[in-house]
Steps between C-alpha positions, in 0.01 A plus 500: 500500500634843404541740790422798279150651510431727205316827535323629189673773294481823697505862385602760760424866451478812712274783384606862520275547803698229685250212471685168477348256249557124474340320205523122462374324188367157588328297230235239561198607695360817330481703821687794645577568866555860606656613828567856614686536828576822684776506759263632765412240759411485866854599600408852385188518718522816714494476879144465622380390155610137480310332219494810279687339206259207517202738505634696201544179297150381586334835426687592181275287278181658635504798269727698267473820302373293204304218662282446804570198719205321339631576151840358597325183621288471187793553266717245682216247505437562131859398430450177692762620746531569871686807619717423800632773726692485825811594690779341698771665708700611192254575221145534372390267221236511229450228244265314271501253211285452192519384138784667309260681266400715801853607595426864420196496729692323777777758505251784474306383806801433718665829398180691578461338843862553604569844351160666522288389797270761650415312822128594511405578860208256514699209360795574728276511806344165406838331451636645823202362696546162333871483589441607860231233539731239351771583754252462786443139393872427527465487877319168450800355315782431748741405223455837330539678835825309562633602158426867569663482842806334345547772237476770767744323732758420230507835321405738780498859370645404161264586209432125465376488862128523430262280300428597140124512560562742784321561824129568541542828686748627240278408207195650672691826544630512141346776295459547127779760524728230645417268211541757223816631670658153509415444135633840394822457699598149386306395187705613203663345194849514651381270781315263268566189293265364231531130412314343207532128421322301233428460133604847393704685241756687717537791258124549477460456875767762565325749271181428688662557839654826381158618388324401823766586759757722328308808611486399865646787698519523877688696767548172694812468712742213439427210732764504777739214567443356847765382742512167680307462827675491836540157656233474772589395851390152601151535643174315530178664383179340622178614337243433768198289402364387838251251351734327253565128544779495243800728463636632172879518515757689291879528537653761269799719423590760232687366197625605157345689208375311195797597281750355749742228381379303801162448332572163339681339796213620719240367259651153509579503873147597588348237270696233690435649842134605499378560148288193436327189625824298508701772675701471820247704695206290387685184599593636841179682594224290344640152444733453795336711771141541387492862613321645198349408165679782327838673515700693246783745456570758234734776390279794396714743299406847380690781331681645804494210744321183595446267790516133588228340708383169636124459541278245672219452752419263783293468816587755767655244733767404245567842346833556682609145417428575135718812506780305671483243223502761221807666649684171554431389143624836371820457704547144376466611138734794558766276649476210257327621185304260280612150408597430140186290461278781629674750278478294182133424555422867562701630206319257267163606642569873456643457149201292391249742647636826362391468134142451617512858631576632150239323291254781429534854367378628838766305688777628272369857531497467879857366498630781278322752723660347811845503344463865400375607842771330701788585268582135447707390199258357241749220436391365837190357332688316226768387746264402783567127482877542475499732802289259703722204407811699600387537864710288736440373854744757634313778315181393678670484840652845445168661413347332808786629714438852378122507497334232710360644828686277741640757743331811365168604350152515642256239628131576445204311642128562469313342790401551865777712657411378848584146393794569266692780671686294759606217267612742227719708733785253436532640144542867596326801652125467453278779369123448496292690244135497397378381161321830445831687520613313185188562295 
């Protein structure tokens, strides 16, 4: 089997207004996938307005200078498409797919929504109420509460230290002026990348993009480069749920940015350690000790930084035992790395799985968008298998030594503080918070 994975022919262009364009001609299915990202994510949310980038992305499609929200919906539905919009910590995303004959209409709609939203007051108010109500329901999901507590504990006051969908009180306080101000400040062609993948003529597509987006002008500021977060002190955060019979548990620590050369060793190391059903953690926690049905670990990497975490749940009485086991398995992996058999099995699994993530035009468009956002060399896609196969046991041990939370990092539990506090004190100073403070 060849290690090389071929991307379709790609045309790169930058318009005079600064908009970066990536066009990929991919024969076969007569569809086109369009993505327009703006480097304006939740990390740019102002203080007291966490969730603003998310709100802007959700509201942008609800009316422009040329179309009402209903007209946007009707036009998208008429194309047989679905317009997706959202944000993460680094960027806001807009995208849709449809038959290639509608490429002009696809680009026109997405350009209109991103460059010319008017944020009608009634629509914005409706979306804000919807998002606030959605956050209120999160209190009934202990896993989601644990994830929010983990992000806050790992990143602290770093711009990544709040959830992308924000906090209810911040969203409720956000005004139309906040929304239009965020859009005006950050949404501009110099912060944007347009990706089009599918059955297209690149020259014709480029002329089309020039016509639709070449006149986009904006006073938007360049998106700032963020620094790395400070390493948090070892502490235990217990989110008090007095009536819970099970505890959600997280152990986490800051790690590297997505473009780091540690990405591939970490990818392989985590797949062996806690990335799947045959992982070390699953064997130790579920099979050998019967502490939980589910356990996993993951490196989550963004543009400026990332974090590593272990995640599981168990009955309250065994929650501290579960954390002890997670930490001891992390230390064992750090000290010994994977066996050759574990490594070979994992490398084969990852290499076999990867092409399945690049089968459709949408998947290729998403990958090219990701590569552009994170500043990753595009050759990484073609060379994925070779880079995975090059990872050694010592590479895995080294990445575990640097990033597994054995002696540092934070321990988070969601459960009854009265029952957990004493047993968790062995892991560090305990801080008890309410679930409402995270939502």
